[in-house]
Amino acid sequence: MCGIVGYIGHKQAVPVLLEGLKKLEYRGYDSSGIAVLEESGIRIVKSVGKLAVLEEKISNRTFRSNIGIVHTRWATHGRPSDINAHPHMDCHGDFVVVHNGIIENYLELREVLKKEGHIFRSETDTEVVAHLVEQYYEGDLEEAVRYALTKIKGSYALVVLSYMHPDIMVAARKDSPMIVGIGDNEYFFASDIPAVLKHTRQTYIMEDREMVVVSAEGVKFCDFYGNEKEKCIFEVHWDPIAAEKGGYEHFMLKEIFEQPKALKDTLAGRLNDDGVVLQEVDLSPKDIASFNKIAIVACGTAYHAGLIGRSLIERWAKIPVEVDIASEFRYRSPLIDQNTLVVVISQSGETADTLAALRESKKQGARVVAITNVVGSSVAREAHDVIYTWAGPEIAVASTKAYTTQIESVVLLALYLAQAKKTMPQEWIHEIIAELRVIPFKAQEVLRQANKIEQLAQNFKDVENTFFLGRGLDWAVAQEGSLKLKEISYIHAEAYAAGELKHGTLALITKDTPVIALATQRELYEKTLSNVIEVKARDAKVIGLTFESNHNFDQTVDEIFYLPDTANELAPILAVIPLQLLAYYVSVARGNDVDKPRNLAKSVTVE
């Protein structure tokens, strides 16, 4: 899910490839590898760890090739290791592939190919692509790749080389980015523009469901049916630093806008006509029935995802749930045993307090399920079961896409438990799944309104205090919105359950205190509205956040932001996005370092 670079031209390929890959290191990765075509065959070198380790491995070898591919891997299927690093080959070493994305049906394809006699060497989903191309190759590499794509479900940006075609490269894209750079009698493939800027600013941006063949005759684009396409060259005017951020001013903004894809990837392969499929979780209905309590443990943003998980699991699976801040969990002597399911949530999988809670839970006999973004992390290795959030690397300190994919993961877990316990009607589960499938597209709709949030942010530039209000799931989202604003704008912000206003909070509301009021829980509309009226009576300026079908709210608030309608339980995924944008634009307006807020680190690895 990280960096791809390909080259074909008149230069020595290895230096060009490694140089390009270094420009993509900012994306994060756990291993790397290179493949070049030489007269003797395809030569591959792979290594876990930083790119410097790969460079050291190849430093004493001689390469004579002008065509090759390199890759930095962010592990999804299979732990970080030399053998799981890309590129991947077929059985006989005739085809080699690098791939970003997720092959959803790789297990099914793997079994079919094994029965045909194919031998697999890695744990990855990517390797099936090489074997599929081998299976369908009949002398035409382009056709073999095209036919292989008809068998694949999922997302991908991939490049294929073949020993039988030493002057051809074939690439394809679906849901994962890929560009083609055009140089002086040379061509480049890359998953991001920075990799090619030293050599060219003339690029083609590949579109979804598009293939490209690069050869001595030039570049040919076509759709997945073989119909050729005309494309316009995109001239890159960004400087190299801006290019790393995809043209965005900051990584945080880039990662906010990557959420539709991250949400789609996290759902990949986990929904079918019958319900939720969590192949990584080995819990039988009997196991699930034995749990008399669930404990969710996390820190910071992940803790807020846990608050949403508590509501959904109790509502759907009818199991009591406690949510603890990981740094406090061990010190309150929690009552957990073999009948307790502990769910730990950590983006990095290395959060010290969360790891300590996981180990204490296992010591007490509890079953532990981890929700994490990093394959091979300590949390992933030590938990009994793992649900990965396929958010991809997150560079900015303030978490955005990791949080929304954590929410999506706890939704999947809650549905999984409800299915096993049969606590919700199957028809209702189908309705929620139908809504889940379109959540990535609705997230995209929210992002199209980013300019409105940017305008609203000007109202917060000089304030000292802000309040976030909500009820039910909206209160959990309010807490995350409050944290984001504090983290990067340095404005004091507090989130309150709206019903608590009368218990003292109203004393702090003045005309100089902006209030963000969330109202996405339909059964609580009227109660939240009455709380907003109380706040308005104290002259506060109120920004409302609600569904586009809720027309009562806009008559009461000063400004309103509408979300696409969805199920109440899925609203937090959409509702937090405007709050992330608000925090971002306020921070920019105040001149702060958005990606690296003062005194904070991305991963807290000490207690």
Coordinates of C-alpha atoms in Angstrom, one line a residue:
M1 CA 0.0 0.0 0.0
C2 CA 3.0 2.3 -0.3
G3 CA 5.5 3.1 -3.0
I4 CA 5.8 1.9 -6.6
V5 CA 8.4 3.0 -9.1
G6 CA 9.0 1.5 -12.6
Y7 CA 11.5 2.5 -15.3
I8 CA 12.2 1.6 -18.9
G9 CA 14.7 3.6 -20.9
H10 CA 18.3 4.1 -21.9
K11 CA 19.8 4.6 -18.4
Q12 CA 20.9 2.1 -15.8
A13 CA 17.6 1.2 -14.1
V14 CA 18.8 0.5 -10.5
P15 CA 20.0 4.0 -9.6
V16 CA 16.9 5.6 -11.1
L17 CA 14.6 3.2 -9.3
L18 CA 16.2 3.6 -5.9
E19 CA 16.3 7.3 -6.3
G20 CA 12.6 7.5 -7.1
L21 CA 11.7 5.2 -4.2
K22 CA 13.5 7.4 -1.8
K23 CA 11.2 10.2 -2.8
L24 CA 8.3 8.1 -1.6
E25 CA 9.7 7.1 1.8
Y26 CA 7.4 9.7 3.5
R27 CA 4.5 7.4 2.8
G28 CA 5.8 4.9 5.4
Y29 CA 6.7 1.3 4.8
D30 CA 8.1 -1.8 6.5
S31 CA 10.1 -3.5 3.7
S32 CA 11.3 -2.9 0.2
G33 CA 12.4 -4.8 -3.0
I34 CA 13.6 -4.4 -6.5
A35 CA 13.3 -6.5 -9.7
V36 CA 15.2 -5.9 -12.9
L37 CA 15.3 -7.7 -16.2
E38 CA 18.7 -8.9 -17.4
E39 CA 19.8 -11.3 -20.1
S40 CA 20.1 -14.1 -17.5
G41 CA 16.6 -13.6 -16.3
I42 CA 14.7 -11.6 -13.6
R43 CA 16.9 -10.6 -10.7
I44 CA 15.1 -9.8 -7.4
V45 CA 16.5 -8.4 -4.1
K46 CA 14.2 -7.9 -1.1
S47 CA 14.6 -6.8 2.5
V48 CA 12.6 -6.1 5.5
G49 CA 13.4 -2.7 7.1
K50 CA 14.4 0.6 5.7
L51 CA 15.5 1.3 2.1
A52 CA 19.1 1.6 3.3
V53 CA 19.0 -2.1 4.1
L54 CA 18.0 -2.9 0.6
E55 CA 20.7 -0.6 -0.8
E56 CA 23.3 -2.3 1.4
K57 CA 22.2 -5.7 0.0
I58 CA 22.7 -4.7 -3.6
S59 CA 25.8 -2.5 -3.1
N60 CA 28.2 -5.3 -3.9
R61 CA 26.3 -6.6 -6.9
T62 CA 26.6 -5.6 -10.5
F63 CA 23.4 -4.8 -12.5
R64 CA 23.1 -4.2 -16.2
S65 CA 19.5 -3.5 -16.9
N66 CA 17.5 -0.6 -18.2
I67 CA 14.1 -1.9 -17.1
G68 CA 12.8 -2.7 -13.6
I69 CA 10.5 -2.1 -10.8
V70 CA 10.8 -1.3 -7.1
H71 CA 8.4 -1.2 -4.2
T72 CA 8.1 -0.2 -0.5
R73 CA 5.5 -2.3 1.3
W74 CA 3.2 -1.3 4.1
A75 CA 2.1 -4.8 5.2
T76 CA -1.5 -5.8 4.8
H77 CA -1.6 -9.5 4.2
G78 CA 1.3 -11.3 5.8
R79 CA 3.7 -10.0 8.4
P80 CA 6.7 -7.8 7.4
S81 CA 9.5 -10.1 6.1
D82 CA 11.9 -10.5 3.3
I83 CA 9.7 -13.1 1.6
N84 CA 6.5 -11.1 1.9
A85 CA 8.2 -8.0 0.5
H86 CA 7.5 -7.1 -3.1
P87 CA 8.1 -7.8 -6.0
H88 CA 6.5 -11.2 -6.3
M89 CA 7.1 -13.9 -9.0
D90 CA 5.2 -16.7 -10.5
C91 CA 6.3 -20.4 -10.2
H92 CA 9.0 -20.3 -12.9
G93 CA 10.4 -16.8 -12.6
D94 CA 8.9 -15.6 -15.9
F95 CA 6.6 -12.8 -14.5
V96 CA 7.1 -10.4 -11.7
V97 CA 4.6 -7.9 -10.1
V98 CA 4.5 -5.0 -7.6
H99 CA 1.1 -4.0 -6.2
N100 CA -0.5 -1.4 -4.0
G101 CA -4.0 -2.1 -2.7
I102 CA -5.9 -5.2 -1.5
I103 CA -7.0 -8.3 -3.4
E104 CA -10.2 -9.1 -1.6
N105 CA -10.7 -12.6 -3.0
Y106 CA -7.0 -13.7 -2.9
L107 CA -7.7 -16.7 -0.6
E108 CA -10.2 -18.1 -3.1
L109 CA -7.9 -17.4 -6.0
R110 CA -5.0 -19.0 -4.1
E111 CA -6.8 -22.2 -3.6
V112 CA -7.9 -22.5 -7.2
L113 CA -4.3 -21.8 -8.4
K114 CA -2.9 -24.3 -6.0
K115 CA -5.1 -27.0 -7.4
E116 CA -3.7 -26.1 -10.8
G117 CA -0.2 -26.8 -9.5
H118 CA 1.0 -23.3 -8.6
I119 CA 3.4 -23.0 -5.7
F120 CA 3.1 -20.0 -3.4
R121 CA 6.1 -18.7 -1.5
S122 CA 4.6 -15.8 0.5
E123 CA 1.6 -15.0 2.7
T124 CA 0.6 -12.0 0.6
D125 CA -2.5 -11.3 -1.5
T126 CA -0.3 -9.8 -4.2
E127 CA 1.4 -13.1 -5.2
V128 CA -1.8 -14.4 -6.8
V129 CA -1.5 -11.7 -9.5
A130 CA 1.8 -13.2 -10.7
H131 CA 0.4 -16.7 -10.8
L132 CA -2.8 -15.5 -12.6
V133 CA -0.7 -13.9 -15.3
E134 CA 1.4 -17.1 -15.6
Q135 CA -1.8 -19.1 -15.7
Y136 CA -3.3 -17.1 -18.6
Y137 CA -0.2 -16.3 -20.6
E138 CA -0.3 -17.5 -24.2
G139 CA 2.3 -15.3 -25.8
D140 CA 0.7 -11.9 -25.2
L141 CA 1.6 -10.2 -21.9
E142 CA -1.0 -7.5 -22.2
E143 CA -3.8 -10.0 -22.8
A144 CA -2.6 -12.2 -19.9
V145 CA -2.7 -9.2 -17.5
R146 CA -6.1 -8.1 -18.8
Y147 CA -7.6 -11.6 -18.3
A148 CA -6.0 -11.9 -14.8
L149 CA -7.8 -8.6 -13.8
T150 CA -11.1 -10.1 -14.7
K151 CA -10.6 -12.6 -11.8
I152 CA -9.5 -10.1 -9.2
K153 CA -11.8 -8.3 -6.8
G154 CA -10.4 -5.4 -4.8
S155 CA -8.2 -2.4 -5.3
Y156 CA -4.9 -2.2 -7.0
A157 CA -2.2 -0.2 -8.8
L158 CA 0.1 -2.8 -10.3
V159 CA 3.0 -3.1 -12.7
V160 CA 4.0 -6.4 -14.4
L161 CA 7.3 -7.3 -16.1
S162 CA 8.0 -10.5 -18.0
Y163 CA 11.3 -12.2 -19.0
M164 CA 9.7 -13.1 -22.3
H165 CA 9.0 -9.4 -23.1
P166 CA 12.2 -7.5 -22.0
D167 CA 11.1 -4.3 -23.6
I168 CA 7.5 -4.0 -22.3
M169 CA 5.9 -2.9 -19.0
V170 CA 2.2 -3.3 -18.3
A171 CA 0.3 -1.5 -15.6
A172 CA -3.2 -1.3 -14.4
R173 CA -5.2 0.8 -11.9
K174 CA -8.4 0.4 -9.9
D175 CA -8.9 2.6 -6.8
S176 CA -5.2 3.0 -6.1
P177 CA -3.1 5.8 -7.6
M178 CA -0.7 5.4 -10.5
I179 CA 1.0 7.9 -12.8
V180 CA 3.1 7.4 -16.0
G181 CA 6.0 9.9 -16.5
I182 CA 7.3 10.7 -20.0
G183 CA 11.0 11.5 -20.4
D184 CA 13.4 11.6 -23.2
N185 CA 13.1 8.2 -24.7
E186 CA 12.3 6.8 -21.3
Y187 CA 9.2 6.1 -19.2
F188 CA 8.4 6.0 -15.5
F189 CA 5.7 4.4 -13.4
A190 CA 5.1 5.7 -9.9
S191 CA 2.4 5.6 -7.3
D192 CA 3.0 9.3 -6.6
I193 CA 4.4 12.2 -8.5
P194 CA 7.5 13.0 -6.4
A195 CA 9.2 9.8 -7.6
V196 CA 9.6 11.2 -11.2
L197 CA 10.1 14.9 -10.7
K198 CA 13.9 14.8 -11.1
H199 CA 13.5 13.3 -14.6
T200 CA 10.3 14.8 -15.9
R201 CA 7.2 16.9 -15.2
Q202 CA 5.3 15.4 -18.1
T203 CA 2.9 12.8 -16.7
Y204 CA -0.2 10.9 -17.4
I205 CA -2.6 10.4 -14.5
M206 CA -4.1 6.9 -14.8
E207 CA -7.8 6.6 -14.2
D208 CA -9.8 3.8 -12.6
R209 CA -10.1 0.6 -14.6
E210 CA -7.4 1.7 -17.0
M211 CA -4.4 -0.2 -18.4
V212 CA -1.2 1.1 -20.0
V213 CA 1.4 -0.7 -22.0
V214 CA 4.8 1.0 -22.4
S215 CA 7.2 -0.3 -25.1
A216 CA 9.7 0.9 -27.7
E217 CA 6.7 2.1 -29.7
G218 CA 5.5 4.4 -27.0
V219 CA 2.6 4.5 -24.6
K220 CA -0.8 2.9 -25.2
F221 CA -3.7 3.4 -22.8
C222 CA -6.8 1.3 -22.9
D223 CA -9.7 0.3 -20.8
F224 CA -10.1 -3.2 -19.3
Y225 CA -11.8 -4.4 -22.5
G226 CA -8.9 -3.4 -24.7
N227 CA -10.4 -0.3 -26.2
E228 CA -7.7 2.3 -26.7
K229 CA -8.0 5.7 -25.0
E230 CA -6.6 9.1 -25.8
K231 CA -5.2 11.0 -22.8
C232 CA -3.9 14.5 -22.1
I233 CA -0.5 15.1 -20.5
F234 CA -0.6 16.6 -17.0
E235 CA 2.2 19.1 -16.5
V236 CA 3.4 19.1 -12.9
H237 CA 4.1 22.6 -11.5
W238 CA 4.4 21.6 -7.9
D239 CA 7.7 21.9 -6.1
P240 CA 9.1 18.5 -4.8
I241 CA 7.9 19.1 -1.2
A242 CA 4.4 20.0 -2.3
A243 CA 4.4 16.9 -4.6
E244 CA 5.0 14.6 -1.6
K245 CA 1.8 15.9 -0.2
G246 CA -0.1 15.4 -3.5
G247 CA -0.4 19.1 -3.9
Y248 CA -2.0 19.5 -0.5
E249 CA -0.5 22.1 1.8
H250 CA -0.1 19.6 4.7
F251 CA -0.2 15.9 5.2
M252 CA -3.1 16.2 7.5
L253 CA -5.3 17.7 4.8
K254 CA -4.1 15.0 2.4
E255 CA -5.0 12.3 4.9
I256 CA -8.4 13.9 5.5
F257 CA -9.1 13.7 1.8
E258 CA -7.8 10.1 1.6
Q259 CA -10.6 8.9 4.0
P260 CA -13.1 7.7 1.3
K261 CA -10.5 5.3 -0.1
A262 CA -9.3 4.3 3.4
L263 CA -13.0 3.5 4.4
K264 CA -13.5 1.5 1.2
D265 CA -10.3 -0.5 1.7
T266 CA -11.2 -1.3 5.3
L267 CA -14.5 -2.8 4.1
A268 CA -12.8 -4.7 1.3
G269 CA -13.6 -8.4 1.5
R270 CA -15.5 -8.1 4.8
L271 CA -19.0 -7.8 3.5
N272 CA -21.0 -10.3 1.5
D273 CA -24.7 -11.1 0.9
D274 CA -25.0 -12.9 4.3
G275 CA -23.4 -10.2 6.4
V276 CA -19.9 -9.5 7.9
V277 CA -16.9 -11.7 7.2
L278 CA -14.0 -11.3 9.5
Q279 CA -11.5 -14.0 8.5
E280 CA -8.9 -12.7 10.9
V281 CA -11.2 -13.3 13.9
D282 CA -11.4 -16.9 15.0
L283 CA -14.4 -16.7 17.4
S284 CA -17.2 -19.3 17.1
P285 CA -20.8 -18.5 18.1
K286 CA -20.1 -20.7 21.2
D287 CA -17.1 -18.5 22.1
I288 CA -19.1 -15.3 21.6
A289 CA -22.0 -16.7 23.7
S290 CA -19.6 -17.3 26.6
F291 CA -18.6 -13.6 26.9
N292 CA -20.5 -11.9 29.7
K293 CA -18.6 -8.6 29.3
I294 CA -16.5 -6.7 26.8
A295 CA -13.8 -4.3 27.8
I296 CA -12.6 -1.8 25.2
V297 CA -9.2 -0.2 25.9
A298 CA -7.5 2.6 24.0
C299 CA -5.8 6.0 24.2
G300 CA -6.7 9.4 22.8
T301 CA -8.4 9.3 19.4
A302 CA -8.7 5.5 19.5
Y303 CA -10.5 5.8 22.9
H304 CA -13.1 7.9 21.2
A305 CA -13.6 5.2 18.6
G306 CA -14.0 2.8 21.6
L307 CA -16.9 5.0 23.0
I308 CA -18.7 4.4 19.7
G309 CA -18.0 0.7 19.8
R310 CA -19.5 0.5 23.3
S311 CA -22.8 1.9 22.1
L312 CA -23.0 -0.2 19.0
I313 CA -22.0 -3.5 20.7
E314 CA -24.5 -3.1 23.5
R315 CA -27.2 -2.0 21.1
W316 CA -26.7 -4.7 18.6
A317 CA -25.0 -7.7 20.4
K318 CA -26.6 -7.1 23.8
I319 CA -23.3 -7.6 25.7
P320 CA -22.3 -5.2 28.5
V321 CA -19.3 -3.1 27.5
E322 CA -16.8 -1.0 29.5
V323 CA -14.5 1.5 27.9
D324 CA -11.2 2.4 29.6
I325 CA -8.4 4.8 28.9
A326 CA -5.5 2.4 28.6
S327 CA -3.2 4.4 31.0
E328 CA -5.8 3.9 33.8
F329 CA -7.0 0.4 33.0
R330 CA -4.5 -1.7 35.0
Y331 CA -4.6 0.6 38.0
R332 CA -8.2 0.2 38.7
S333 CA -7.9 -3.6 39.1
P334 CA -10.4 -4.5 36.3
L335 CA -12.6 -7.5 36.8
I336 CA -11.8 -9.5 33.8
D337 CA -11.5 -13.3 33.2
Q338 CA -11.9 -16.0 30.6
N339 CA -15.5 -14.8 30.0
T340 CA -14.3 -11.3 29.1
L341 CA -13.5 -10.2 25.5
V342 CA -11.0 -7.4 25.6
V343 CA -10.8 -5.1 22.5
V344 CA -7.7 -3.0 22.2
I345 CA -7.5 -0.2 19.7
S346 CA -4.2 1.4 18.5
Q347 CA -3.3 3.0 15.2
S348 CA 0.4 2.2 15.5
G349 CA 0.1 -1.1 17.4
E350 CA 2.9 0.1 19.6
T351 CA 1.1 2.4 22.2
A352 CA 2.8 1.5 25.5
D353 CA -0.3 1.8 27.7
T354 CA -2.5 -0.2 25.3
L355 CA 0.2 -2.9 25.1
A356 CA 0.4 -3.1 28.9
A357 CA -3.4 -3.4 29.1
L358 CA -3.4 -6.2 26.4
R359 CA -0.7 -8.1 28.4
E360 CA -2.6 -7.7 31.7
S361 CA -5.8 -8.9 30.0
K362 CA -4.1 -12.0 28.7
K363 CA -2.6 -12.7 32.1
Q364 CA -6.1 -12.7 33.6
G365 CA -7.3 -15.2 30.9
A366 CA -9.3 -12.8 28.7
R367 CA -9.6 -13.2 24.9
V368 CA -8.1 -10.2 23.1
V369 CA -9.1 -8.8 19.8
A370 CA -6.9 -5.9 18.4
I371 CA -7.9 -3.2 16.0
T372 CA -4.8 -1.7 14.5
N373 CA -3.4 -0.2 11.3
V374 CA 0.1 -1.8 11.3
V375 CA 0.6 -5.4 10.4
G376 CA 3.3 -7.0 12.5
S377 CA 3.1 -4.5 15.2
S378 CA 3.4 -5.6 18.9
V379 CA -0.4 -5.3 19.4
A380 CA -1.0 -7.3 16.3
R381 CA 1.5 -10.0 17.3
E382 CA 0.3 -10.4 20.9
A383 CA -3.5 -10.3 20.5
H384 CA -5.4 -13.5 19.8
D385 CA -7.2 -12.0 16.9
V386 CA -6.7 -8.8 14.8
I387 CA -8.9 -6.6 12.7
Y388 CA -6.7 -4.4 10.5
T389 CA -7.7 -0.9 9.5
W390 CA -6.5 -0.6 6.0
A391 CA -5.9 3.2 6.4
G392 CA -2.4 3.2 5.0
P393 CA 0.4 5.2 6.5
E394 CA -0.6 8.3 8.5
I395 CA 2.1 11.0 8.6
A396 CA 0.4 13.9 10.4
V397 CA 0.5 13.6 14.2
A398 CA -3.3 14.4 14.5
S399 CA -5.1 11.2 13.5
T400 CA -7.9 11.5 10.9
K401 CA -8.2 8.5 8.5
A402 CA -7.0 6.1 11.2
Y403 CA -9.9 7.2 13.4
T404 CA -12.7 6.8 10.8
T405 CA -11.4 3.4 9.9
Q406 CA -11.3 2.5 13.6
I407 CA -15.0 3.4 13.8
E408 CA -15.7 1.4 10.7
S409 CA -13.9 -1.6 12.3
V410 CA -15.9 -1.4 15.5
V411 CA -19.0 -1.3 13.4
L412 CA -17.9 -4.5 11.7
L413 CA -17.1 -6.1 15.0
A414 CA -20.4 -5.2 16.5
L415 CA -22.3 -6.6 13.5
Y416 CA -20.1 -9.7 13.6
L417 CA -21.0 -10.3 17.3
A418 CA -24.7 -9.6 16.6
Q419 CA -24.8 -12.1 13.7
A420 CA -23.3 -14.8 15.9
K421 CA -25.7 -14.2 18.7
K422 CA -28.7 -13.6 16.4
T423 CA -29.7 -10.6 18.5
M424 CA -30.7 -8.5 15.4
P425 CA -33.0 -9.4 12.5
Q426 CA -31.1 -10.5 9.4
E427 CA -33.1 -8.0 7.3
W428 CA -31.9 -5.2 9.5
I429 CA -28.3 -6.4 9.2
H430 CA -28.7 -6.3 5.5
E431 CA -29.9 -2.7 5.7
I432 CA -26.9 -1.6 7.8
I433 CA -24.5 -3.4 5.4
A434 CA -26.1 -1.6 2.4
E435 CA -25.5 1.7 4.2
L436 CA -21.9 0.7 5.0
R437 CA -21.2 0.0 1.4
V438 CA -22.0 3.6 0.4
I439 CA -20.3 5.3 3.4
P440 CA -17.1 5.9 1.4
F441 CA -19.1 7.7 -1.3
K442 CA -21.0 9.8 1.3
A443 CA -17.6 10.7 2.9
Q444 CA -16.6 12.1 -0.5
E445 CA -19.8 14.2 -0.5
V446 CA -18.8 15.7 2.8
L447 CA -15.4 16.6 1.6
R448 CA -16.8 18.4 -1.4
Q449 CA -18.1 21.0 1.1
A450 CA -14.6 21.7 2.6
N451 CA -14.6 25.3 1.4
K452 CA -17.6 26.0 3.6
I453 CA -15.7 24.7 6.7
E454 CA -12.7 26.8 5.6
Q455 CA -14.9 29.9 5.7
L456 CA -16.4 29.0 9.1
A457 CA -12.9 28.5 10.5
Q458 CA -12.3 32.3 10.3
N459 CA -14.8 32.7 13.1
F460 CA -12.5 30.7 15.4
K461 CA -9.2 32.3 14.6
D462 CA -9.0 34.5 17.7
V463 CA -11.2 32.7 20.2
E464 CA -9.9 31.3 23.4
N465 CA -12.6 28.8 24.3
T466 CA -14.9 26.5 22.3
F467 CA -17.6 24.0 23.3
F468 CA -18.8 20.9 21.5
L469 CA -22.2 19.5 22.4
G470 CA -24.0 16.3 21.5
R471 CA -26.1 13.4 22.8
G472 CA -25.5 9.7 22.4
L473 CA -23.1 8.9 19.6
D474 CA -22.8 12.6 18.9
W475 CA -21.2 13.1 22.3
A476 CA -18.5 10.6 21.4
V477 CA -17.9 12.5 18.1
A478 CA -17.9 15.8 20.0
Q479 CA -15.0 14.5 22.1
E480 CA -13.0 13.7 19.1
G481 CA -13.8 17.1 17.5
S482 CA -12.7 18.8 20.7
L483 CA -9.5 16.9 20.8
K484 CA -8.6 17.7 17.2
L485 CA -9.1 21.4 17.8
K486 CA -7.0 21.4 20.9
E487 CA -4.2 19.3 19.4
I488 CA -3.4 21.5 16.4
S489 CA -5.0 24.9 17.0
Y490 CA -4.1 25.2 20.7
I491 CA -7.6 26.6 21.5
H492 CA -9.1 25.4 24.7
A493 CA -12.1 23.2 23.7
E494 CA -14.4 21.0 25.8
A495 CA -17.0 18.4 24.7
Y496 CA -20.1 18.0 26.8
A497 CA -23.1 15.7 26.8
A498 CA -25.7 18.3 25.9
G499 CA -28.0 17.2 28.7
E500 CA -25.3 18.2 31.2
L501 CA -25.5 21.9 30.4
K502 CA -27.8 22.7 33.3
H503 CA -25.3 21.1 35.7
G504 CA -22.9 24.1 35.6
T505 CA -21.6 24.3 32.0
L506 CA -24.0 27.1 31.0
A507 CA -22.1 29.4 33.4
L508 CA -19.2 29.3 30.9
I509 CA -21.3 30.2 27.8
T510 CA -20.9 33.8 26.6
K511 CA -21.2 35.7 23.3
D512 CA -17.4 35.1 22.8
T513 CA -17.7 31.3 23.1
P514 CA -18.5 29.5 19.8
V515 CA -20.4 26.3 20.2
I516 CA -20.5 23.4 17.8
A517 CA -23.7 21.4 18.2
L518 CA -24.0 17.9 16.7
A519 CA -27.5 16.4 16.0
T520 CA -27.3 13.2 13.9
Q521 CA -29.2 10.9 16.3
R522 CA -32.8 11.2 15.1
E523 CA -34.5 10.1 18.3
L524 CA -32.6 12.8 20.2
Y525 CA -33.2 15.7 17.8
E526 CA -35.7 17.5 19.9
K527 CA -33.7 17.2 23.1
T528 CA -30.6 18.5 21.4
L529 CA -32.5 21.3 19.9
S530 CA -33.8 22.4 23.3
N531 CA -30.2 22.5 24.5
V532 CA -29.1 24.6 21.6
I533 CA -31.9 27.1 22.4
E534 CA -30.6 27.4 25.9
V535 CA -27.1 28.2 24.6
K536 CA -28.5 30.7 22.1
A537 CA -30.3 32.4 25.1
R538 CA -26.7 33.2 26.4
D539 CA -25.8 34.9 23.1
A540 CA -23.4 32.2 22.0
K541 CA -22.8 31.7 18.3
V542 CA -23.8 28.2 17.4
I543 CA -22.7 26.1 14.4
G544 CA -25.0 23.1 13.8
L545 CA -24.0 19.8 12.3
T546 CA -26.9 17.6 11.2
F547 CA -28.4 15.5 8.4
E548 CA -29.7 17.3 5.3
S549 CA -33.2 15.9 6.0
N550 CA -33.3 17.7 9.4
H551 CA -34.8 21.1 8.5
N552 CA -35.8 22.2 12.0
F553 CA -32.2 22.8 13.1
D554 CA -31.2 25.6 10.7
Q555 CA -33.9 27.9 12.1
T556 CA -32.1 27.9 15.5
V557 CA -28.4 28.0 14.8
D558 CA -26.2 30.7 13.3
E559 CA -24.5 28.5 10.8
I560 CA -25.3 24.9 9.7
F561 CA -23.4 22.1 8.0
Y562 CA -25.4 19.4 6.4
L563 CA -24.3 15.7 6.1
P564 CA -25.7 13.1 3.7
D565 CA -28.4 11.0 5.4
T566 CA -27.3 7.7 6.7
A567 CA -28.1 5.3 9.6
N568 CA -27.8 6.8 13.0
E569 CA -25.2 4.3 14.0
L570 CA -22.9 5.2 11.0
A571 CA -23.3 8.9 11.4
P572 CA -20.0 9.3 13.4
I573 CA -18.0 8.3 10.4
L574 CA -19.4 11.3 8.4
A575 CA -19.9 13.7 11.3
V576 CA -16.2 13.8 12.4
I577 CA -15.0 14.8 8.9
P578 CA -16.2 18.5 9.1
L579 CA -14.7 18.7 12.6
Q580 CA -11.3 17.5 11.3
L581 CA -11.5 20.1 8.6
L582 CA -12.5 22.8 11.1
A583 CA -9.5 22.0 13.3
Y584 CA -7.2 22.0 10.3
Y585 CA -8.3 25.3 8.8
V586 CA -8.3 27.0 12.2
S587 CA -4.8 25.8 12.8
V588 CA -3.7 27.1 9.4
A589 CA -5.4 30.5 10.1
R590 CA -3.5 30.8 13.4
G591 CA -0.2 30.0 11.7
N592 CA 0.6 26.7 13.5
D593 CA 2.6 23.8 12.3
V594 CA -0.3 21.5 11.5
D595 CA 1.5 18.3 10.9
K596 CA 3.7 18.5 13.9
P597 CA 1.9 20.2 16.8
R598 CA 4.0 21.2 19.7
N599 CA 4.8 18.7 22.5
L600 CA 3.1 15.8 20.7
A601 CA 4.4 12.6 19.0
K602 CA 2.6 10.4 16.5
S603 CA 3.0 7.2 18.6
V604 CA 3.3 7.2 22.4
T605 CA 5.6 4.3 23.1
V606 CA 6.5 5.1 26.7
E607 CA 4.2 5.1 29.7

